């Protein structure tokens, strides 16, 4: 097992009726900016619950944060934070609203000239404005981690940011919010969380037995509850397991002491930036080709995954590893998710070259757990996923 230091300061308030408890988590006399997305919270009762819980505070609202949170929109919110002397941020939404809020928590205290540099120049955030979240969509794990991903439509770029100053102070995980989530977003949430585990697991063994078992159990739980939550979003038991699995998939715990990959996400983010494809779907597009191209480096873990997660007990190590890749693609399909780029855009030709050139220009010479996935290999992987 590799060395690690681990601290996750986010307090979780899990379960029915927990939204009303946010008042005791926000500092007295705080001036709160409540941030939300395109309006789903106004239709499903979440807005009323949050407003009621905040009745003792001075609250300013900022709605309209789009999926794949957009830099220009967030800059409008930044002006409000400064003009209104906001002291606490409250994100009410999915990964996009939470990520946008993390960007604001960082940008509000940023001393450089152009907040975009936090993303483009990869500036880590050690101190951010305090914020909490009310999660409305299980998927990203953003409610209990310190990362964010922000888009700039103008330049078709999507960059990650983060740092120890960007953990939420608290997050409310009320599975009842799952009821109103559209089918497509449920599919996305399952696929995104599953792939988060893969990115932290499908590398090479460092004999970290517990981390492997934890990762496998998150994947097994997602596989087990997927049919139930796809069938009925009002199934509270399934929603609870869905929600906590998504959080556990990316709150840092399973990543400690083990190598992680994240190449699928890095390539996937480009597909969202270029074509606007839903984040989770870009991962489903890339995963199979990535594992095929990097088969030699990953085959031991692929075989272990096939055995333990999918009960593949026949065949050689290579055959089991290949079965693991096939099972993964079949899992995405079982969620209703297409796994080829051409299923999403007709203009896919040349995508591989564009992405590999971008990686080259950014100096991303080798990604993945061994730093071996060069821009040339990125080109090959993306092309194989057409
Ligand atoms: O905007 P509203 O009207 O709220 O509608 C949203 C949005 O259209 C809707 N929705 C959310 N909760 C709902 C609901 N509709 C009905 N009922 C509810 N309870 O769902 C749509 C999608 O929301 P979004 O927040 O965009 O989805 P998700 O949570 O999947 O977030 C995706 C973003 O997170 C980033 C992605 O790149 C993408 O930008 N990621 C963030 C990560 C992190 N911070 O750790 C890691 C991930 O790998 C990912 O990259
Ligand atoms: Zn993801």
Coordinates of N, CA and C and ligand atoms in Angstrom, one line a residue, residues 192 196 265 279 283, ligand 2:
X192 N -21.8 7.4 -14.1 CA -20.7 8.3 -13.6 C -20.0 7.7 -12.3
X196 N -16.3 6.3 -11.7 CA -15.4 6.9 -10.7 C -14.7 5.8 -9.9
X265 N -11.7 10.2 -17.6 CA -12.3 11.5 -17.4 C -11.7 12.6 -18.2
X279 N -21.7 14.3 -19.3 CA -20.5 13.9 -18.7 C -20.4 12.3 -18.6
X283 N -17.9 9.1 -20.6 CA -17.0 8.1 -19.9 C -17.3 6.7 -20.5
Ligands
LIG2 ZN1 -17.3 11.7 -13.5

